[in-house]
PDB file of C-alpha atoms in Angstrom:
ATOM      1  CA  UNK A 172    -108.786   7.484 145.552  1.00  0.00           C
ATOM      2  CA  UNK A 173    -110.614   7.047 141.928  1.00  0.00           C
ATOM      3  CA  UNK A 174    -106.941   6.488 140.734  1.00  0.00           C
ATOM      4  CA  UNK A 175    -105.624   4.052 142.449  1.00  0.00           C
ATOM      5  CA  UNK A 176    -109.702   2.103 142.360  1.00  0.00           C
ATOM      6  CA  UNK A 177    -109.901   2.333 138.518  1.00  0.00           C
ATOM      7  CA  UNK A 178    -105.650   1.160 138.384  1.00  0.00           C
ATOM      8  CA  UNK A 179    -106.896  -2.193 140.820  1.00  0.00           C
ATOM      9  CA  UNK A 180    -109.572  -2.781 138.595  1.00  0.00           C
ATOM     10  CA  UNK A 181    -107.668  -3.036 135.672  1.00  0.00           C
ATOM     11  CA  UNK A 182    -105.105  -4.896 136.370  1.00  0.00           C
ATOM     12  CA  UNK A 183    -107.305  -7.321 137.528  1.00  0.00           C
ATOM     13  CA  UNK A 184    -109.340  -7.392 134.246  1.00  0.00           C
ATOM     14  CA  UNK A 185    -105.972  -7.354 132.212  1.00  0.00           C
ATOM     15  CA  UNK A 186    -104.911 -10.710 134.197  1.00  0.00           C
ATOM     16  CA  UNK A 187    -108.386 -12.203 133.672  1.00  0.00           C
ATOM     17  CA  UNK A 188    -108.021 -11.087 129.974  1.00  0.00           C
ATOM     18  CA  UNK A 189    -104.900 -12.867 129.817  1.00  0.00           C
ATOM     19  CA  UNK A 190    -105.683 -16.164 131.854  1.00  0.00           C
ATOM     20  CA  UNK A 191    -109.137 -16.832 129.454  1.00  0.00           C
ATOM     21  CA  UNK A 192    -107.119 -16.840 126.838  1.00  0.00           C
ATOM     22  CA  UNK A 193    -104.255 -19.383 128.725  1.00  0.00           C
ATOM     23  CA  UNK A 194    -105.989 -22.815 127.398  1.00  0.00           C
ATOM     24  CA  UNK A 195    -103.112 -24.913 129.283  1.00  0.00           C
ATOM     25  CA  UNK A 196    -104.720 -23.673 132.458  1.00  0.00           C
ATOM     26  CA  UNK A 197    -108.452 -23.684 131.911  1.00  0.00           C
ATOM     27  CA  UNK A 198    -107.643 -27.481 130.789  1.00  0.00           C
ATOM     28  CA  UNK A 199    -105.983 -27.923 134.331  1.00  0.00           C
ATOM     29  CA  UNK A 200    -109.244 -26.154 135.989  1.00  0.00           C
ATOM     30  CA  UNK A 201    -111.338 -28.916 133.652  1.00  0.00           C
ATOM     31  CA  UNK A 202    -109.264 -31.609 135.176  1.00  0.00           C
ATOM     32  CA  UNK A 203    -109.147 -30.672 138.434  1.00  0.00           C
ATOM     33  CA  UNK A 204    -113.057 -30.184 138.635  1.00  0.00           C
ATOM     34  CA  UNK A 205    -113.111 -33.936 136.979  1.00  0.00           C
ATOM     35  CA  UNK A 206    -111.112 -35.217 139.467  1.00  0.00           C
ATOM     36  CA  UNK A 207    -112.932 -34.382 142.543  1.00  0.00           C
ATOM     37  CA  UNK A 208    -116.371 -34.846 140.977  1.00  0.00           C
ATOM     38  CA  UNK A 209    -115.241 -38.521 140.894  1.00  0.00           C
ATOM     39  CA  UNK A 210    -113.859 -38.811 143.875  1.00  0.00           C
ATOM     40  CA  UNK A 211    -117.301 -37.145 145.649  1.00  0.00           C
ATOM     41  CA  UNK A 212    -118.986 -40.332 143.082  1.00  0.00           C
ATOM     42  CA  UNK A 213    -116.922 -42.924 145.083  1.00  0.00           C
ATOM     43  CA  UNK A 214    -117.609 -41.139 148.278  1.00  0.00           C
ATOM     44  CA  UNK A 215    -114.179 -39.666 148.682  1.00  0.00           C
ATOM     45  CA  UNK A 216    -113.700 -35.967 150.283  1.00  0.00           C
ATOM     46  CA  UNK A 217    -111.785 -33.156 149.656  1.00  0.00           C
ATOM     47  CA  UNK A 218    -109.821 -31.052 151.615  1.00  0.00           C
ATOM     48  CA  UNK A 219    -108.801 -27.780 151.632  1.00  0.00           C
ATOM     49  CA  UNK A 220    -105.902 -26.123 153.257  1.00  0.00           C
ATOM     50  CA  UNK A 221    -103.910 -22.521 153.582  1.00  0.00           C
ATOM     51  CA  UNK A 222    -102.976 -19.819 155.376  1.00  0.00           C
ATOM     52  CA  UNK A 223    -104.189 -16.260 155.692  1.00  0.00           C
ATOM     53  CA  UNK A 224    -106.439 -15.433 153.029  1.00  0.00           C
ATOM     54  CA  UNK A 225    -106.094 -18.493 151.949  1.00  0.00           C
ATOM     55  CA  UNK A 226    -107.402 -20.291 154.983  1.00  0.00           C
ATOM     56  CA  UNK A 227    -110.183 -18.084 154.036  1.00  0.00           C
ATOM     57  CA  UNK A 228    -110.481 -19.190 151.130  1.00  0.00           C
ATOM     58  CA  UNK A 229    -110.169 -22.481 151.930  1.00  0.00           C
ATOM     59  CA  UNK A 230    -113.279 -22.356 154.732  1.00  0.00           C
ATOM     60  CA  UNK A 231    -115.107 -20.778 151.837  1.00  0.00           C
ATOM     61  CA  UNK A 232    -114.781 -23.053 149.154  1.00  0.00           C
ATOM     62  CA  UNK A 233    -115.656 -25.807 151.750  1.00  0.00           C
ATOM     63  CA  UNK A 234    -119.093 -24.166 152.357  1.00  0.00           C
ATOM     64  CA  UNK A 235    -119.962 -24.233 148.910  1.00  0.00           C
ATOM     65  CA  UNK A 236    -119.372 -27.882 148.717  1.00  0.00           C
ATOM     66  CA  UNK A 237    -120.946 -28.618 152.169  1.00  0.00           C
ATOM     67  CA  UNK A 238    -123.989 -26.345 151.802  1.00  0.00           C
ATOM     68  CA  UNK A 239    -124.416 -25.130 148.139  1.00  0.00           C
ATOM     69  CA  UNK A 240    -123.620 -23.042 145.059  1.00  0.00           C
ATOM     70  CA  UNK A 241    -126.155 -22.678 142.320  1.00  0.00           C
ATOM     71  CA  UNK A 242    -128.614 -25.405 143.288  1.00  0.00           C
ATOM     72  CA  UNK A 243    -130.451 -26.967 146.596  1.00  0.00           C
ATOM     73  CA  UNK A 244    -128.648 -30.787 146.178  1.00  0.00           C
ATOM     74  CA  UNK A 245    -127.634 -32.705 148.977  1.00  0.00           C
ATOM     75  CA  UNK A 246    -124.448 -31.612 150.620  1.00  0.00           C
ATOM     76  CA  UNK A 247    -120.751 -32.920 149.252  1.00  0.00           C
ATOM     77  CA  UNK A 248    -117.927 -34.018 151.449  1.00  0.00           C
ATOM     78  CA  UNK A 249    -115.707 -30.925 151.811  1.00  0.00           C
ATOM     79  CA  UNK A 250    -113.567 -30.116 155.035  1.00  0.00           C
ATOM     80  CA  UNK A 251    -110.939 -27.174 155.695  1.00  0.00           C
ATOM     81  CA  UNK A 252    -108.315 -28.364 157.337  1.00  0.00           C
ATOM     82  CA  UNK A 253    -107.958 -24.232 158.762  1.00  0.00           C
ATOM     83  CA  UNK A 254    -111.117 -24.586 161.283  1.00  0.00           C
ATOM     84  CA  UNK A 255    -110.887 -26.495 164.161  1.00  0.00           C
ATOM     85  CA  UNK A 256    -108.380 -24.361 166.901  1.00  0.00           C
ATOM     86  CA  UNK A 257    -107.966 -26.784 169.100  1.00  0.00           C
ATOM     87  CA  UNK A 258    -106.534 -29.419 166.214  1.00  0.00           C
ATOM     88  CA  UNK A 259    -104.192 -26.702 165.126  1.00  0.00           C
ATOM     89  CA  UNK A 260    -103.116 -25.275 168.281  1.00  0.00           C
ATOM     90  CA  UNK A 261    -101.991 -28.915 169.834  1.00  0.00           C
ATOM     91  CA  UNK A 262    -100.115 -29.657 166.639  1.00  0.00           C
ATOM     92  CA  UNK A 263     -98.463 -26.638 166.833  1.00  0.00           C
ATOM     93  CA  UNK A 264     -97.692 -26.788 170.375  1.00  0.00           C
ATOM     94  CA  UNK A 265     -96.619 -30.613 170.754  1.00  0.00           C
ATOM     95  CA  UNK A 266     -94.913 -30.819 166.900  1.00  0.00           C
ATOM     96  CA  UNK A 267     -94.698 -27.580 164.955  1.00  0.00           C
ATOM     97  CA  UNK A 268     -96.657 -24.837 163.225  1.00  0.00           C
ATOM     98  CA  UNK A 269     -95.137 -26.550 160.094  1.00  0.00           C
ATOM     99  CA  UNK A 270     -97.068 -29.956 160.881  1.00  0.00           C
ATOM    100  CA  UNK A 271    -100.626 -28.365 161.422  1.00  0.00           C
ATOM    101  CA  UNK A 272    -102.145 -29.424 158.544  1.00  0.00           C
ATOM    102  CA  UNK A 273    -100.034 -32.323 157.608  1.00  0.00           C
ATOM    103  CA  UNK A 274    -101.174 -34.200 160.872  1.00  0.00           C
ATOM    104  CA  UNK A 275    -104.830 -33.598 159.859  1.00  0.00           C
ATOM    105  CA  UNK A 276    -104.181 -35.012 156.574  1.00  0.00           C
ATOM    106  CA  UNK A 277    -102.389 -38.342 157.648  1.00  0.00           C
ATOM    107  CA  UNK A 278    -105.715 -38.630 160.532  1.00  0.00           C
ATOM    108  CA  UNK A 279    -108.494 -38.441 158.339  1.00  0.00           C
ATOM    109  CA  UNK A 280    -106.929 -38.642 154.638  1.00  0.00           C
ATOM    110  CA  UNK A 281    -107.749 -41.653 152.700  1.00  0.00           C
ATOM    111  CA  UNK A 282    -106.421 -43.165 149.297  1.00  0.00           C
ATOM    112  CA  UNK A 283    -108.801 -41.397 146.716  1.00  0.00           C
ATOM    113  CA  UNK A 284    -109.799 -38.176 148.339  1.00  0.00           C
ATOM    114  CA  UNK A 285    -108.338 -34.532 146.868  1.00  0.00           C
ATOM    115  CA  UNK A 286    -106.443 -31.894 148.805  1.00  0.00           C
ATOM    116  CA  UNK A 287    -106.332 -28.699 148.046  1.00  0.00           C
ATOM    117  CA  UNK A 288    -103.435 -27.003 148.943  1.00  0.00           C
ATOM    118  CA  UNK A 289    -103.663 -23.051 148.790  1.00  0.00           C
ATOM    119  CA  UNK A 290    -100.253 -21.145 148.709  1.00  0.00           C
ATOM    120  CA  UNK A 291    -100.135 -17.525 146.602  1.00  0.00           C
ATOM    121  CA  UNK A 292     -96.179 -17.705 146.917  1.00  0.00           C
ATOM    122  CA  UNK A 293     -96.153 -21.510 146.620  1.00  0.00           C
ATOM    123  CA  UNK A 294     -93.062 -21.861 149.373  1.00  0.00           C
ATOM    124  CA  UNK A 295     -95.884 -22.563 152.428  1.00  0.00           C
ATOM    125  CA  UNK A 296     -94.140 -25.377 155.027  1.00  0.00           C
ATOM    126  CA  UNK A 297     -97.433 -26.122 156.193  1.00  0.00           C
ATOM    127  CA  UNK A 298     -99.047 -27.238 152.820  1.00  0.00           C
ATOM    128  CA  UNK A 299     -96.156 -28.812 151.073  1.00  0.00           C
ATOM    129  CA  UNK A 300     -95.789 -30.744 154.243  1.00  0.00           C
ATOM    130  CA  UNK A 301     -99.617 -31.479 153.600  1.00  0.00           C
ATOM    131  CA  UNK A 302     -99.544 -32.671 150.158  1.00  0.00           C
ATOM    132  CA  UNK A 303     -96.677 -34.788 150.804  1.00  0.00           C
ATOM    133  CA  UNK A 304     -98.456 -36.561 153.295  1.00  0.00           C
ATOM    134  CA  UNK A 305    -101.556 -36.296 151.068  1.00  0.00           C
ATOM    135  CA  UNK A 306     -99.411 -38.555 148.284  1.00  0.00           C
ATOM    136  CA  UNK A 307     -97.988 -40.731 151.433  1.00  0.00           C
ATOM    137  CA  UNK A 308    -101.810 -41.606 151.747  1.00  0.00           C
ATOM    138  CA  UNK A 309    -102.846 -42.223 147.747  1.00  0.00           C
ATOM    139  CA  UNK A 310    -104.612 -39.030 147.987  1.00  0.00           C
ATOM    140  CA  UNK A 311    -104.830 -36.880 144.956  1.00  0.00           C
ATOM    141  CA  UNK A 312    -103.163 -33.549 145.275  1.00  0.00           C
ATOM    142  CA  UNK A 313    -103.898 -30.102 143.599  1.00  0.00           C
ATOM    143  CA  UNK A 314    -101.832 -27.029 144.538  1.00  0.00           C
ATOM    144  CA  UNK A 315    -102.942 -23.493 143.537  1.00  0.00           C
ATOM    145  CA  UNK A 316    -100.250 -20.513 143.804  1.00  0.00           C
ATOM    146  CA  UNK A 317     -98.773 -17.954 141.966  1.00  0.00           C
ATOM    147  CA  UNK A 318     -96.953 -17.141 138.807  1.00  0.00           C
ATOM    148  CA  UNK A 319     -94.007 -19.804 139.820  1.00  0.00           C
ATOM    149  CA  UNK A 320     -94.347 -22.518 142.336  1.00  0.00           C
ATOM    150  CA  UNK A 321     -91.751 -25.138 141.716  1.00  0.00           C
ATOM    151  CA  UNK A 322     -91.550 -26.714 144.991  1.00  0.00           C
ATOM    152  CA  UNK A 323     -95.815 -26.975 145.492  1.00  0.00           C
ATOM    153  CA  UNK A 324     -95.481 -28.073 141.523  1.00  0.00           C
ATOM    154  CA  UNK A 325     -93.569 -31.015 142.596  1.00  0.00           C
ATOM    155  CA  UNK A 326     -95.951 -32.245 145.066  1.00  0.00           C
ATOM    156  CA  UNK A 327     -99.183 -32.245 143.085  1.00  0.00           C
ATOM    157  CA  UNK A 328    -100.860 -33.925 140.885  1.00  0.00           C
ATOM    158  CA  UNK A 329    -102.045 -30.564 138.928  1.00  0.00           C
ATOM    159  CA  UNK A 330    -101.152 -26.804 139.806  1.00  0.00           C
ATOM    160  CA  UNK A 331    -103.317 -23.850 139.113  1.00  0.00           C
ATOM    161  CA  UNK A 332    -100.836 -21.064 138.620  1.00  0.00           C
ATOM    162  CA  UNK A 333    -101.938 -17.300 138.515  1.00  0.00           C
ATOM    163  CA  UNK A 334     -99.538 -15.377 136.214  1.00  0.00           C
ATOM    164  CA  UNK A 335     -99.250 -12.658 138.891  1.00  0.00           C
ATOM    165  CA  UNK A 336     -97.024 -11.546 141.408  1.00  0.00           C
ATOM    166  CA  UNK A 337     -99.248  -9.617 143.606  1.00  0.00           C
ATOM    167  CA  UNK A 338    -100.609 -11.535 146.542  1.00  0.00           C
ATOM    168  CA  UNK A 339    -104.620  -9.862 146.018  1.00  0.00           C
ATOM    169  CA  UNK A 340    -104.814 -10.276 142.707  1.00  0.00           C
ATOM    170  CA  UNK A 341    -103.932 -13.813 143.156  1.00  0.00           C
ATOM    171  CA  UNK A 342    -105.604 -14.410 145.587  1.00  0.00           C
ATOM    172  CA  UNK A 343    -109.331 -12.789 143.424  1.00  0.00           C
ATOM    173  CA  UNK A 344    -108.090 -15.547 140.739  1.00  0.00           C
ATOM    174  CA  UNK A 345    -107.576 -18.395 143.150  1.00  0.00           C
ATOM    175  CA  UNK A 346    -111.459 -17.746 144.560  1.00  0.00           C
ATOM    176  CA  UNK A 347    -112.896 -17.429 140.858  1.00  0.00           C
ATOM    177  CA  UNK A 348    -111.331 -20.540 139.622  1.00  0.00           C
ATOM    178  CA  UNK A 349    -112.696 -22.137 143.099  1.00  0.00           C
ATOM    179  CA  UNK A 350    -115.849 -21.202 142.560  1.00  0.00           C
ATOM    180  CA  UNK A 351    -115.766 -22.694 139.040  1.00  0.00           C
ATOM    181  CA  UNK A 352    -114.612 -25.628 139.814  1.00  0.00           C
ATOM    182  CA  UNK A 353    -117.380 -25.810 142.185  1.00  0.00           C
ATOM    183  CA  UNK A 354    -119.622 -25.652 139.947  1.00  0.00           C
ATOM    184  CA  UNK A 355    -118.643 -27.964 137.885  1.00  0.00           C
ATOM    185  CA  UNK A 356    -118.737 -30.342 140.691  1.00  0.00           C
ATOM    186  CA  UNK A 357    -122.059 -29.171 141.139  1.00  0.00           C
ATOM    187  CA  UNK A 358    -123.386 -29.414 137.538  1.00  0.00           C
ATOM    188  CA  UNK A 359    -121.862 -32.336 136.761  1.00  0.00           C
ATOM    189  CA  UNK A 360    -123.138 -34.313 139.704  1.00  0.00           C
ATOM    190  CA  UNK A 361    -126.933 -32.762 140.405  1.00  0.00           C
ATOM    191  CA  UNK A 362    -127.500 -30.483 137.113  1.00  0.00           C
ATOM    192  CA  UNK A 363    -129.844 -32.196 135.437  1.00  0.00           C
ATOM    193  CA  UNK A 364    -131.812 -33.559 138.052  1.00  0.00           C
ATOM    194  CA  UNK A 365    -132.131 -30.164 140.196  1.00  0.00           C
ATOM    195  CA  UNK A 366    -131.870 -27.685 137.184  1.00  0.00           C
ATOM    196  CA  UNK A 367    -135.495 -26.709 136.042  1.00  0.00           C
ATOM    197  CA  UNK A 368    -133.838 -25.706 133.136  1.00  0.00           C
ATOM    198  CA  UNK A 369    -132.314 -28.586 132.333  1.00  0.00           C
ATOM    199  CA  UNK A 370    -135.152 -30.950 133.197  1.00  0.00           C
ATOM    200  CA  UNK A 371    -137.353 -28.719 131.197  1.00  0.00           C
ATOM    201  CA  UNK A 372    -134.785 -29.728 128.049  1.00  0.00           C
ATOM    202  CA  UNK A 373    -134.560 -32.805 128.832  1.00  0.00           C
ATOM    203  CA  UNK A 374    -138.452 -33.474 128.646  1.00  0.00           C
ATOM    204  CA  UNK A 375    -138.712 -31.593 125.389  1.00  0.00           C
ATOM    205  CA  UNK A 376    -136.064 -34.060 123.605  1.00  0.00           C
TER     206      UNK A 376
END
């Protein structure tokens, strides 16, 4: 048991090892965290959306946005497209599981908000059917997924690739980096007027 612990912790330090020093990508996790914070500013939303762990995932990152990270700020527009059963059960029924998200989009996606598509193989019907409806609808699009991903790549506006073939460890990344970019939605938006520290800096100068 030790074995196989201390083997799944280091290959997951060895990818993070390799992904801080992949300055393409943290640039793309910069954008991507730019992007949203203005659309929240012109009181866009963004969506999340995936399956599996990834609707996980998705619900979670949602929750940060909606309730909070790091500081108590008034809540952001976030909604996971994963939650409501009876949405995704009647598109699945009358259409197809394919269409579950993609009808949600074209109902309550406007021109300016984000989705968030969520795929670790990057092949999911569901969400490339989702982002293409996303770009039908002037919606920026951001698609996080694996070590290749051609066909999400093609629908979005930025891609988040983990340089991993294992679904858990890509799945650890895809959580870290959406955590990050919460926070820099946060800190960007509320830092220095709900940081102590930062109000405490910005008295001294």
């Amino acid at each position: 048991m030790r074995n196989l612990i201390q083997t799944e912790i280091q290959k997951l330090a060895s990818l993070l090892q390799q992904i801080q020093q992949d300055n393409a990508l943290l640039s793309v996790i910069e954008t991507i965290a730019d992007q949203c914070t203005q659309a929240l500013k012109r009181g866009n939303k963004i969506f999340f959306a995936g399956n599996g762990g990834s609707a996980a995932d998705s619900q979670h990152l949602a929750a940060e946005l909606v309730s909070r990270l790091n500081y108590n700020r008034p809540g952001l527009a976030a909604i996971a497209l994963t939650t409501d059963t009876s949405a995704l059960t009647a598109i699945g029924n009358d259409y197809a599981f394919e269409n579950i998200f993609s009808r949600q989009v074209e109902s309550l996606g406007q021109a300016g908000d984000v989705l968030i598509g969520i795929s670790t193989s990057g092949k999911s019907p569901n969400i490339l059917r989702a982002l293409e409806a996303a770009r039908g609808r002037q919606m920026k699009t951001v698609g996080m997924s694996g070590m290749h991903a051609p066909l999400l790549a093609e629908r979005c506006d930025w891609v988040v690739n983990i340089p991993s073939r294992e679904t858990p460890k890509i799945q650890e990344c895809h959580i870290m980096f959406g955590h990050i970019i919460c926070a820099l939605i946060e800190d960007a938006m509320f830092g220095a007027e709900y940081d102590p520290r930062r109000q405490a800096r910005a008295e001294v100068a």
